[in-house]
CSV table of C-alpha atoms in Angstrom, one decimal:
chain,number,residue,atom,x,y,z
Y,1,MET,CA,-77.0,-3.3,-161.5
Y,2,ASP,CA,-79.5,-5.1,-159.0
Y,3,SER,CA,-76.9,-6.3,-157.8
Y,4,ASP,CA,-74.2,-3.6,-157.4
Y,5,ILE,CA,-77.3,-2.1,-155.2
Y,6,GLN,CA,-77.8,-5.1,-153.2
Y,7,LEU,CA,-73.7,-5.2,-152.8
Y,8,THR,CA,-74.0,-1.6,-151.5
Y,9,LEU,CA,-76.6,-2.1,-149.0
Y,10,THR,CA,-75.4,-5.5,-147.5
Y,11,THR,CA,-71.3,-3.8,-147.2
Y,12,GLY,CA,-73.4,-0.9,-144.9
Y,13,LEU,CA,-75.7,-2.7,-143.2
Y,14,LEU,CA,-72.5,-5.1,-142.3
Y,15,ILE,CA,-71.0,-1.6,-141.3
Y,16,ARG,CA,-73.6,-0.7,-139.4
Y,17,LEU,CA,-73.4,-4.4,-137.3
Y,18,GLU,CA,-69.6,-3.7,-137.1
Y,19,ASN,CA,-69.6,0.3,-135.2
Y,20,VAL,CA,-73.1,-1.5,-133.1
Y,21,GLN,CA,-70.8,-4.6,-132.2
Y,22,GLN,CA,-67.9,-2.6,-131.4
Y,23,VAL,CA,-69.4,-0.2,-129.2
Y,24,ILE,CA,-71.6,-3.0,-127.0
Y,25,ASN,CA,-68.2,-5.4,-126.2
Y,26,GLY,CA,-65.8,-1.8,-125.7
Y,27,GLN,CA,-63.3,-2.6,-128.8
Y,28,SER,CA,-62.9,0.7,-129.9
Y,29,GLY,CA,-59.1,1.4,-129.4
Y,30,SER,CA,-59.7,5.7,-128.5
Y,31,ASP,CA,-62.6,4.6,-125.7
Y,32,VAL,CA,-59.4,2.2,-124.0
Y,33,THR,CA,-57.2,5.1,-124.7
Y,34,ASN,CA,-59.8,7.5,-122.8
Y,35,LEU,CA,-60.4,5.6,-119.9
Y,36,LEU,CA,-56.9,5.0,-119.1
Y,37,THR,CA,-55.9,8.7,-119.3
Y,38,ALA,CA,-58.9,9.9,-117.3
Y,39,LEU,CA,-57.5,7.3,-114.5
Y,40,PHE,CA,-54.3,7.8,-114.2
Y,41,THR,CA,-53.4,11.5,-116.0
Y,42,THR,CA,-56.6,13.2,-115.0
Y,43,ASN,CA,-57.1,11.6,-112.1
Y,44,SER,CA,-53.3,11.8,-110.5
Y,45,TYR,CA,-53.4,7.9,-110.2
Y,46,ASP,CA,-50.4,6.9,-107.4
Y,47,LYS,CA,-49.0,3.2,-107.0
Y,48,ARG,CA,-47.5,4.6,-104.5
Y,49,VAL,CA,-50.5,5.7,-102.1
Y,50,ARG,CA,-52.8,2.7,-100.9
Y,51,PRO,CA,-55.9,2.5,-102.6
Y,52,LYS,CA,-58.4,3.3,-100.2
Y,53,THR,CA,-59.7,6.2,-100.3
Y,54,ASP,CA,-59.9,6.5,-96.0
Y,55,GLN,CA,-56.2,5.7,-95.1
Y,56,THR,CA,-57.1,4.8,-91.3
Y,57,SER,CA,-59.5,1.8,-93.2
Y,58,ALA,CA,-57.2,-1.5,-93.9
Y,59,THR,CA,-57.3,-2.8,-97.5
Y,60,THR,CA,-58.2,-6.4,-97.6
Y,61,VAL,CA,-56.2,-8.6,-100.1
Y,62,ASP,CA,-57.5,-12.1,-100.9
Y,63,LEU,CA,-54.8,-14.7,-101.4
Y,64,ASP,CA,-55.7,-18.2,-102.8
Y,65,LEU,CA,-52.0,-20.7,-103.9
Y,66,TYR,CA,-51.4,-22.8,-107.1
Y,67,LEU,CA,-49.4,-25.7,-106.8
Y,68,VAL,CA,-48.0,-26.0,-110.0
Y,69,GLY,CA,-45.2,-29.1,-109.2
Y,70,ILE,CA,-43.2,-30.6,-106.7
Y,71,ASN,CA,-39.6,-29.7,-108.3
Y,72,ASP,CA,-37.1,-31.1,-105.4
Y,73,ILE,CA,-36.6,-31.6,-102.0
Y,74,ASN,CA,-33.2,-31.0,-100.7
Y,75,GLU,CA,-32.4,-33.0,-97.0
Y,76,ILE,CA,-29.2,-31.7,-96.1
Y,77,GLU,CA,-30.1,-28.5,-96.5
Y,78,GLY,CA,-33.9,-28.9,-95.9
Y,79,LYS,CA,-35.3,-26.8,-98.5
Y,80,LEU,CA,-38.7,-27.6,-100.3
Y,81,THR,CA,-38.5,-26.0,-104.4
Y,82,THR,CA,-42.2,-25.9,-105.9
Y,83,THR,CA,-43.4,-24.1,-108.6
Y,84,ALA,CA,-47.1,-21.9,-107.9
Y,85,PHE,CA,-48.8,-19.2,-108.9
Y,86,LEU,CA,-50.2,-16.9,-106.0
Y,87,HIS,CA,-54.1,-15.5,-106.8
Y,88,LEU,CA,-54.4,-12.6,-105.2
Y,89,GLY,CA,-57.2,-10.0,-104.9
Y,90,TRP,CA,-58.2,-6.3,-103.6
Y,91,ILE,CA,-60.5,-3.6,-104.4
Y,92,ASP,CA,-58.8,-0.1,-105.7
Y,93,GLU,CA,-60.6,2.7,-104.8
Y,94,PHE,CA,-59.0,4.5,-107.5
Y,95,LEU,CA,-59.7,2.8,-110.2
Y,96,VAL,CA,-63.3,3.0,-110.7
Y,97,TRP,CA,-65.3,4.3,-114.1
Y,98,SER,CA,-68.6,4.0,-115.5
Y,99,PRO,CA,-68.5,1.4,-118.4
Y,100,PRO,CA,-71.1,3.4,-121.1
Y,101,SER,CA,-68.7,6.1,-120.4
Y,102,TYR,CA,-66.7,4.5,-122.1
Y,103,GLY,CA,-67.9,2.4,-124.8
Y,104,GLY,CA,-69.0,-0.5,-122.5
Y,105,ILE,CA,-65.3,-1.1,-121.2
Y,106,GLY,CA,-66.0,-3.0,-118.6
Y,107,TYR,CA,-62.3,-4.3,-117.4
Y,108,PHE,CA,-58.5,-3.7,-118.6
Y,109,TYR,CA,-55.1,-5.5,-118.2
Y,110,ILE,CA,-52.2,-3.3,-117.0
Y,111,PRO,CA,-48.5,-4.2,-116.0
Y,112,GLN,CA,-48.6,-5.1,-112.5
Y,113,SER,CA,-45.7,-2.6,-112.3
Y,114,ASP,CA,-47.9,0.6,-113.4
Y,115,ILE,CA,-50.5,-0.1,-109.9
Y,116,TRP,CA,-50.5,-0.5,-106.5
Y,117,LYS,CA,-49.6,-4.2,-105.0
Y,118,PRO,CA,-49.8,-5.7,-101.4
Y,119,ASP,CA,-45.8,-6.2,-100.3
Y,120,ILE,CA,-46.3,-9.9,-99.4
Y,121,THR,CA,-43.6,-12.3,-100.0
Y,122,LEU,CA,-42.6,-15.5,-98.9
Y,123,GLU,CA,-41.8,-15.3,-95.4
Y,124,ASN,CA,-40.2,-18.4,-94.7
Y,125,GLY,CA,-38.1,-18.1,-98.2
Y,126,PHE,CA,-34.8,-20.0,-98.4
Y,127,SER,CA,-33.3,-16.9,-100.7
Y,128,LYS,CA,-33.6,-12.7,-100.1
Y,129,LEU,CA,-37.0,-11.1,-100.2
Y,130,LYS,CA,-37.8,-10.3,-104.0
Y,131,GLU,CA,-40.6,-8.8,-105.1
Y,132,LEU,CA,-43.6,-11.5,-106.2
Y,133,GLY,CA,-44.2,-11.8,-109.8
Y,134,ASN,CA,-42.0,-9.6,-112.9
Y,135,SER,CA,-42.8,-7.2,-115.4
Y,136,PHE,CA,-44.4,-9.4,-118.0
Y,137,ILE,CA,-47.2,-9.7,-116.0
Y,138,ASN,CA,-50.2,-8.2,-116.6
Y,139,ALA,CA,-53.2,-7.3,-113.4
Y,140,ALA,CA,-56.8,-6.9,-114.4
Y,141,VAL,CA,-58.5,-4.6,-113.4
Y,142,THR,CA,-62.4,-4.3,-113.3
Y,143,MET,CA,-65.1,-1.5,-113.6
Y,144,ASN,CA,-65.9,-1.5,-109.9
Y,145,GLY,CA,-61.9,-1.3,-109.0
Y,146,GLN,CA,-61.4,-5.1,-108.5
Y,147,VAL,CA,-57.9,-5.9,-109.1
Y,148,PHE,CA,-57.1,-9.8,-110.1
Y,149,TRP,CA,-52.6,-10.1,-110.0
Y,150,LYS,CA,-51.6,-13.8,-110.5
Y,151,PRO,CA,-47.7,-13.5,-110.1
Y,152,PHE,CA,-46.1,-17.4,-110.9
Y,153,GLU,CA,-42.6,-18.1,-109.2
Y,154,VAL,CA,-40.2,-20.7,-108.0
Y,155,PHE,CA,-40.5,-21.0,-104.0
Y,156,GLU,CA,-37.7,-22.3,-102.4
Y,157,THR,CA,-38.6,-22.7,-99.2
Y,158,LYS,CA,-37.5,-24.2,-95.3
Y,159,CYS,CA,-38.3,-27.7,-94.6
Y,160,SER,CA,-37.7,-28.5,-91.6
Y,161,LEU,CA,-37.1,-32.8,-93.0
Y,162,ASP,CA,-37.6,-36.1,-91.0
Y,163,THR,CA,-35.9,-39.0,-92.3
Y,164,LYS,CA,-36.6,-41.0,-90.0
Y,165,TYR,CA,-38.5,-43.8,-91.8
Y,166,PHE,CA,-37.4,-43.2,-95.0
Y,167,PRO,CA,-38.4,-44.3,-97.2
Y,168,PHE,CA,-41.8,-44.4,-96.0
Y,169,ASP,CA,-41.5,-41.5,-94.6
Y,170,LYS,CA,-44.4,-38.6,-94.9
Y,171,GLN,CA,-43.1,-34.7,-94.6
Y,172,THR,CA,-45.3,-31.5,-93.8
Y,173,CYS,CA,-44.1,-28.1,-96.0
Y,174,LYS,CA,-45.2,-25.0,-95.1
Y,175,LEU,CA,-45.3,-21.6,-97.5
Y,176,SER,CA,-46.0,-18.7,-95.0
Y,177,PHE,CA,-46.8,-15.4,-97.3
Y,178,VAL,CA,-46.8,-12.2,-94.7
Y,179,VAL,CA,-47.2,-8.9,-95.5
Y,180,TRP,CA,-43.7,-6.9,-94.9
Y,181,SER,CA,-43.8,-3.7,-94.2
Y,182,SER,CA,-47.5,-2.3,-93.9
Y,183,GLY,CA,-48.7,-3.2,-91.0
Y,184,ILE,CA,-52.2,-5.1,-90.6
Y,185,GLU,CA,-54.1,-1.9,-89.9
Y,186,ASP,CA,-53.3,-1.0,-93.1
Y,187,VAL,CA,-52.8,-4.3,-95.4
Y,188,ASN,CA,-55.0,-7.6,-94.0
Y,189,VAL,CA,-54.2,-10.4,-96.4
Y,190,THR,CA,-56.9,-13.3,-95.7
Y,191,LEU,CA,-57.7,-16.8,-97.3
Y,192,TRP,CA,-59.8,-16.4,-100.9
Y,193,ASN,CA,-61.8,-20.2,-102.1
Y,194,ASN,CA,-59.7,-22.3,-102.2
Y,195,GLY,CA,-56.9,-22.0,-100.6
Y,196,ILE,CA,-54.4,-24.2,-102.0
Y,197,ASN,CA,-56.1,-25.5,-105.1
Y,198,LEU,CA,-54.0,-28.5,-107.0
Y,199,ASP,CA,-56.3,-28.3,-110.7
Y,200,TYR,CA,-52.8,-27.0,-112.2
Y,201,TYR,CA,-50.6,-29.8,-110.2
Y,202,GLU,CA,-48.6,-31.9,-112.2
Y,203,GLU,CA,-47.8,-35.6,-110.3
Y,204,ASN,CA,-44.1,-35.7,-109.1
Y,205,SER,CA,-42.4,-39.3,-109.4
Y,206,GLU,CA,-41.3,-39.8,-105.9
Y,207,TRP,CA,-44.0,-36.9,-103.6
Y,208,THR,CA,-47.3,-37.8,-103.8
Y,209,VAL,CA,-49.6,-35.1,-102.3
Y,210,LEU,CA,-51.5,-36.1,-100.0
Y,211,SER,CA,-53.4,-33.5,-98.8
Y,212,THR,CA,-53.2,-29.7,-97.8
Y,213,ALA,CA,-54.4,-27.2,-95.4
Y,214,HIS,CA,-54.1,-23.1,-95.2
Y,215,ILE,CA,-54.4,-21.0,-92.1
Y,216,GLU,CA,-54.5,-17.2,-91.0
Y,217,ALA,CA,-51.6,-16.6,-88.6
Y,218,SER,CA,-52.1,-12.7,-88.3
Y,219,ASP,CA,-50.8,-11.3,-85.1
Y,220,ALA,CA,-51.2,-7.4,-83.3
Y,221,SER,CA,-48.7,-6.6,-86.4
Y,222,GLU,CA,-48.3,-8.3,-89.2
Y,223,SER,CA,-51.0,-10.0,-91.2
Y,224,ARG,CA,-50.0,-13.0,-93.3
Y,225,VAL,CA,-51.1,-16.5,-94.3
Y,226,VAL,CA,-49.9,-20.2,-94.0
Y,227,PHE,CA,-50.4,-23.3,-96.7
Y,228,SER,CA,-49.1,-26.6,-95.4
Y,229,LEU,CA,-48.6,-29.4,-97.5
Y,230,ASN,CA,-49.0,-32.9,-96.2
Y,231,ILE,CA,-46.5,-35.5,-99.0
Y,232,GLU,CA,-45.6,-39.0,-99.3
Y,233,ARG,CA,-42.6,-40.8,-100.8
Y,234,ASN,CA,-43.4,-43.2,-103.4
Y,235,SER,CA,-41.2,-45.9,-102.0
Y,236,ALA,CA,-41.9,-48.3,-104.5
Y,237,TYR,CA,-37.9,-47.3,-105.7
Y,238,TYR,CA,-36.7,-47.5,-102.4
Y,239,ILE,CA,-37.4,-51.2,-102.0
Y,240,MET,CA,-36.9,-52.8,-105.3
Y,241,ASN,CA,-33.7,-51.3,-105.5
Y,242,ILE,CA,-31.9,-51.0,-102.2
Y,243,ILE,CA,-34.5,-52.8,-99.7
Y,244,ILE,CA,-34.9,-55.6,-100.9
Y,245,PRO,CA,-31.2,-56.7,-102.7
Y,246,VAL,CA,-30.0,-56.0,-99.2
Y,247,ILE,CA,-32.4,-58.3,-97.3
Y,248,LEU,CA,-30.9,-60.7,-100.3
Y,249,LEU,CA,-27.2,-59.8,-99.5
Y,250,SER,CA,-28.3,-60.7,-95.7
Y,251,PHE,CA,-29.4,-64.6,-96.5
Y,252,LEU,CA,-26.6,-65.2,-98.8
Y,253,ASN,CA,-24.1,-64.2,-95.8
Y,254,VAL,CA,-25.8,-66.8,-93.5
Y,255,LEU,CA,-25.3,-69.7,-96.1
Y,256,THR,CA,-21.6,-69.4,-95.1
Y,257,PHE,CA,-22.4,-71.5,-92.1
Y,258,ALA,CA,-23.9,-73.8,-94.2
Y,259,LEU,CA,-20.6,-74.9,-95.9
Y,260,PRO,CA,-18.2,-77.2,-94.8
Y,261,ALA,CA,-15.3,-76.0,-93.1
Y,262,ASP,CA,-13.4,-78.6,-95.6
Y,263,SER,CA,-15.0,-77.8,-98.6
Y,264,GLY,CA,-12.4,-74.9,-98.7
Y,265,GLU,CA,-15.1,-72.0,-99.6
Y,266,LYS,CA,-16.1,-71.2,-96.5
Y,267,ILE,CA,-14.3,-68.2,-96.3
Y,268,SER,CA,-14.6,-66.8,-99.8
Y,269,GLN,CA,-17.9,-66.7,-99.6
Y,270,CYS,CA,-18.1,-64.5,-96.5
Y,271,ILE,CA,-15.7,-62.4,-97.7
Y,272,THR,CA,-17.3,-62.3,-100.8
Y,273,VAL,CA,-20.8,-61.1,-99.9
Y,274,PHE,CA,-19.6,-58.6,-97.5
Y,275,LEU,CA,-18.1,-57.0,-100.8
Y,276,SER,CA,-20.5,-57.3,-102.7
Y,277,PHE,CA,-23.2,-55.7,-99.3
Y,278,SER,CA,-20.0,-52.6,-99.4
Y,279,VAL,CA,-20.3,-51.8,-103.1
Y,280,PHE,CA,-23.8,-52.4,-103.3
Y,281,LEU,CA,-23.7,-49.3,-99.9
Y,282,THR,CA,-21.3,-47.4,-102.6
Y,283,ILE,CA,-23.3,-47.1,-104.9
Y,284,VAL,CA,-27.0,-46.4,-103.5
Y,285,ASN,CA,-25.5,-44.1,-101.7
Y,286,ALA,CA,-26.6,-40.9,-103.6
Y,287,GLU,CA,-30.5,-42.8,-103.0
Y,288,LEU,CA,-29.9,-42.5,-99.2
Y,289,PRO,CA,-31.2,-39.3,-97.2
Y,290,LYS,CA,-27.5,-37.5,-96.1
Y,291,THR,CA,-29.4,-36.9,-92.6
Y,292,SER,CA,-28.7,-39.0,-89.5
Y,293,GLY,CA,-31.2,-41.1,-87.3
Y,294,SER,CA,-33.0,-43.4,-90.4
Y,295,ILE,CA,-33.8,-46.1,-89.5
Y,296,VAL,CA,-33.4,-47.6,-92.4
Y,297,GLY,CA,-29.2,-47.0,-92.2
Y,298,TYR,CA,-29.1,-48.2,-89.3
Y,299,TYR,CA,-30.5,-51.6,-90.9
Y,300,LEU,CA,-27.8,-51.3,-92.9
Y,301,ILE,CA,-24.8,-50.6,-90.2
Y,302,PHE,CA,-26.8,-53.7,-88.6
Y,303,GLN,CA,-26.3,-55.8,-92.1
Y,304,LEU,CA,-22.3,-54.5,-91.9
Y,305,ALA,CA,-21.8,-55.3,-88.6
Y,306,MET,CA,-23.4,-59.1,-89.2
Y,307,GLY,CA,-20.9,-59.8,-92.5
Y,308,THR,CA,-18.1,-58.7,-89.9
Y,309,ILE,CA,-19.2,-61.0,-87.2
Y,310,VAL,CA,-19.8,-63.7,-89.8
Y,311,ILE,CA,-16.2,-63.5,-91.3
Y,312,THR,CA,-14.7,-63.2,-87.8
Y,313,ILE,CA,-16.6,-66.4,-86.3
Y,314,THR,CA,-15.4,-68.2,-89.9
Y,315,VAL,CA,-12.1,-67.1,-89.4
Y,316,LEU,CA,-12.0,-69.2,-85.8
Y,317,GLN,CA,-13.9,-72.3,-86.7
Y,318,LEU,CA,-10.9,-72.9,-89.8
Y,319,ARG,CA,-8.3,-72.2,-87.0
Y,320,LEU,CA,-10.1,-75.1,-84.9
Y,321,HIS,CA,-11.0,-77.0,-87.8
Y,322,HIS,CA,-6.7,-77.3,-88.4
Y,323,ARG,CA,-6.0,-78.7,-84.7
Y,324,LYS,CA,-4.7,-81.2,-84.3
Y,325,ASP,CA,-5.0,-81.6,-80.0
Y,326,PRO,CA,-7.5,-83.4,-78.7
Y,327,VAL,CA,-10.7,-81.6,-77.6
Y,328,PRO,CA,-10.9,-80.6,-73.9
Y,329,PRO,CA,-13.4,-82.4,-72.1
Y,330,SER,CA,-14.5,-78.4,-71.1
Y,331,VAL,CA,-15.2,-77.4,-75.0
Y,332,ILE,CA,-17.3,-81.3,-75.3
Y,333,LYS,CA,-19.4,-80.1,-71.9
Y,334,ILE,CA,-19.9,-76.6,-73.7
Y,335,ILE,CA,-21.1,-77.7,-76.9
Y,336,LYS,CA,-23.2,-80.1,-76.4
Y,337,CYS,CA,-24.7,-78.0,-73.9
Y,338,LEU,CA,-25.4,-75.6,-76.5
Y,339,PRO,CA,-29.1,-76.0,-78.6
Y,340,PHE,CA,-29.1,-77.9,-81.0
Y,341,ASN,CA,-26.2,-79.6,-81.2
Y,342,ARG,CA,-24.8,-82.5,-83.9
Y,343,ILE,CA,-21.6,-84.5,-82.1
Y,344,ALA,CA,-20.0,-86.8,-84.7
Y,345,ALA,CA,-18.6,-89.6,-82.8
Y,346,VAL,CA,-15.6,-91.1,-84.4
Y,347,ASN,CA,-15.1,-94.9,-83.1
Y,348,SER,CA,-11.3,-95.1,-82.1
Y,349,THR,CA,-10.8,-98.6,-83.2
Y,350,ASP,CA,-11.8,-98.2,-87.0
Y,351,LYS,CA,-11.6,-93.9,-87.7
Y,352,ASN,CA,-12.1,-93.9,-91.2
Y,353,LYS,CA,-16.0,-94.8,-90.1
Y,354,VAL,CA,-17.5,-92.1,-88.9
Y,355,GLU,CA,-21.7,-91.9,-87.4
Y,356,ASN,CA,-23.3,-88.9,-86.5
Y,357,ILE,CA,-25.3,-89.5,-83.8
Y,358,GLN,CA,-27.4,-87.3,-81.4
Y,359,ILE,CA,-27.1,-87.1,-77.7
Y,360,LYS,CA,-30.4,-87.2,-75.6
Y,361,ASN,CA,-30.1,-84.5,-72.4
Y,362,THR,CA,-30.5,-87.4,-69.9
Y,363,GLU,CA,-27.3,-89.0,-72.0
Y,364,ARG,CA,-24.8,-86.5,-72.0
Y,365,ASP,CA,-23.1,-86.8,-68.6
Y,366,ASP,CA,-22.8,-91.2,-69.3
Y,367,VAL,CA,-21.1,-90.3,-73.1
Y,368,ASP,CA,-17.5,-89.9,-72.7
Y,369,CYS,CA,-16.3,-88.4,-75.9
Y,370,GLU,CA,-12.4,-87.0,-75.2
Y,371,THR,CA,-11.3,-89.4,-77.6
Y,372,GLU,CA,-14.8,-89.7,-80.2
Y,373,THR,CA,-15.2,-85.9,-80.8
Y,374,THR,CA,-12.4,-84.1,-83.2
Y,375,TRP,CA,-12.4,-80.2,-83.7
Y,376,SER,CA,-13.8,-80.9,-87.0
Y,377,ASP,CA,-17.2,-82.2,-85.0
Y,378,VAL,CA,-16.7,-79.0,-82.6
Y,379,VAL,CA,-17.1,-77.0,-85.9
Y,380,SER,CA,-19.7,-78.6,-87.2
Y,381,SER,CA,-21.8,-78.1,-84.3
Y,382,ILE,CA,-20.9,-74.3,-84.5
Y,383,ASP,CA,-22.1,-74.4,-88.2
Y,384,PHE,CA,-25.3,-75.8,-87.1
Y,385,VAL,CA,-26.1,-73.9,-84.4
Y,386,MET,CA,-24.8,-70.4,-85.6
Y,387,PHE,CA,-26.5,-70.6,-88.9
Y,388,TRP,CA,-30.0,-71.0,-87.0
Y,389,THR,CA,-29.5,-68.2,-84.9
Y,390,ALA,CA,-28.3,-66.1,-87.5
Y,391,LEU,CA,-30.7,-66.6,-89.6
Y,392,GLY,CA,-33.2,-66.2,-86.6
Y,393,ILE,CA,-31.7,-63.0,-85.6
Y,394,VAL,CA,-31.5,-61.5,-89.7
Y,395,MET,CA,-35.4,-62.9,-90.0
Y,396,ILE,CA,-37.1,-61.0,-86.9
Y,397,ALA,CA,-34.4,-58.1,-87.5
Y,398,THR,CA,-35.6,-57.8,-91.1
Y,399,ILE,CA,-39.6,-58.1,-90.0
Y,400,VAL,CA,-39.7,-55.6,-87.7
Y,401,VAL,CA,-38.0,-52.7,-89.7
Y,402,LEU,CA,-40.8,-53.2,-93.0
Y,403,THR,CA,-43.3,-53.6,-89.7
Y,404,ILE,CA,-42.0,-50.6,-88.3
Y,405,LEU,CA,-42.0,-48.3,-91.2
Y,406,SER,CA,-45.1,-49.2,-93.3
Y,407,SER,CA,-46.8,-49.3,-89.7
Y,408,HIS,CA,-45.6,-45.3,-89.6
């Protein structure tokens, strides 16, 4: 019997505590219904009316941008695609109530389509203008009329891209939000607390956010807020898969001049390297920017031109190498004037023995090599000079290009 009485007392106490808690937290469904009825039916709330008692004063809308991720950057179309959501807040003077009159309710959520919203849109969007958010997104309304709205979007923004310093390029893209229909005297959009917030940002494998900026760029007739993203391309992938292979192929191209003409592999070497370079460009073409003006693009054209020059010189060398007529004195003098030349002097009495000699500049005019110098010697001298010349040109061009790109 005592246990039954104790159970009854305990149950009654729990019911009373639950009722008190329900009143304090405003969790009664009837209280919420009464509140919504009073605001939207009794007070005849009309979302077409700007929520300002004094219609001559502007409604101030505060705005922040929460960047979630950078999806894609299209160089050809000049398009930046980002995932983000806006955090907007304003005072709706028609949605104000006294919490004690409705069970202590301090706030409620309501679909965005049921209340007044500012006609804010992405001014520099890539597609047609559309309403922010979606029908399933709710706005939070507090007892003093403060409205919080967080529309989530995938923004496609026009962005002028400069790929001159690819793959070390840095880009600045802007997202401009403007009040499209209402004038600044009716709706004034301003920055809130953080501008661009990166708390929810997920790193992109290709692009890194360096910094952000935001300004209020309102004019006499329109109210707008502009957010800027300063981003940098991650260059490691392009260095490993494009720049370094091109540099290695360029040195293989120069090694053509190190092969003797008698080996029979000279022309095969330069053509093979040239074809390898052409096939490589075809493979990596999808990774290169499709716009003109890239320094890397000019560098690739330079390497392609070097391959063409090497093939041309090699063909001429082989043509000279197989000539049987004597070398004209004028050609000998030209060869002797070349820096670092090496002339193979052939003994006229024993042409089976060949001795390589270096002739000093002061002795060149006194030596008669008309019967000692062959076309093979001329080709050998051209090889020696062209090897160091081509190597120097390739190294200087590579160092200059990498210095310009990395110092940007």
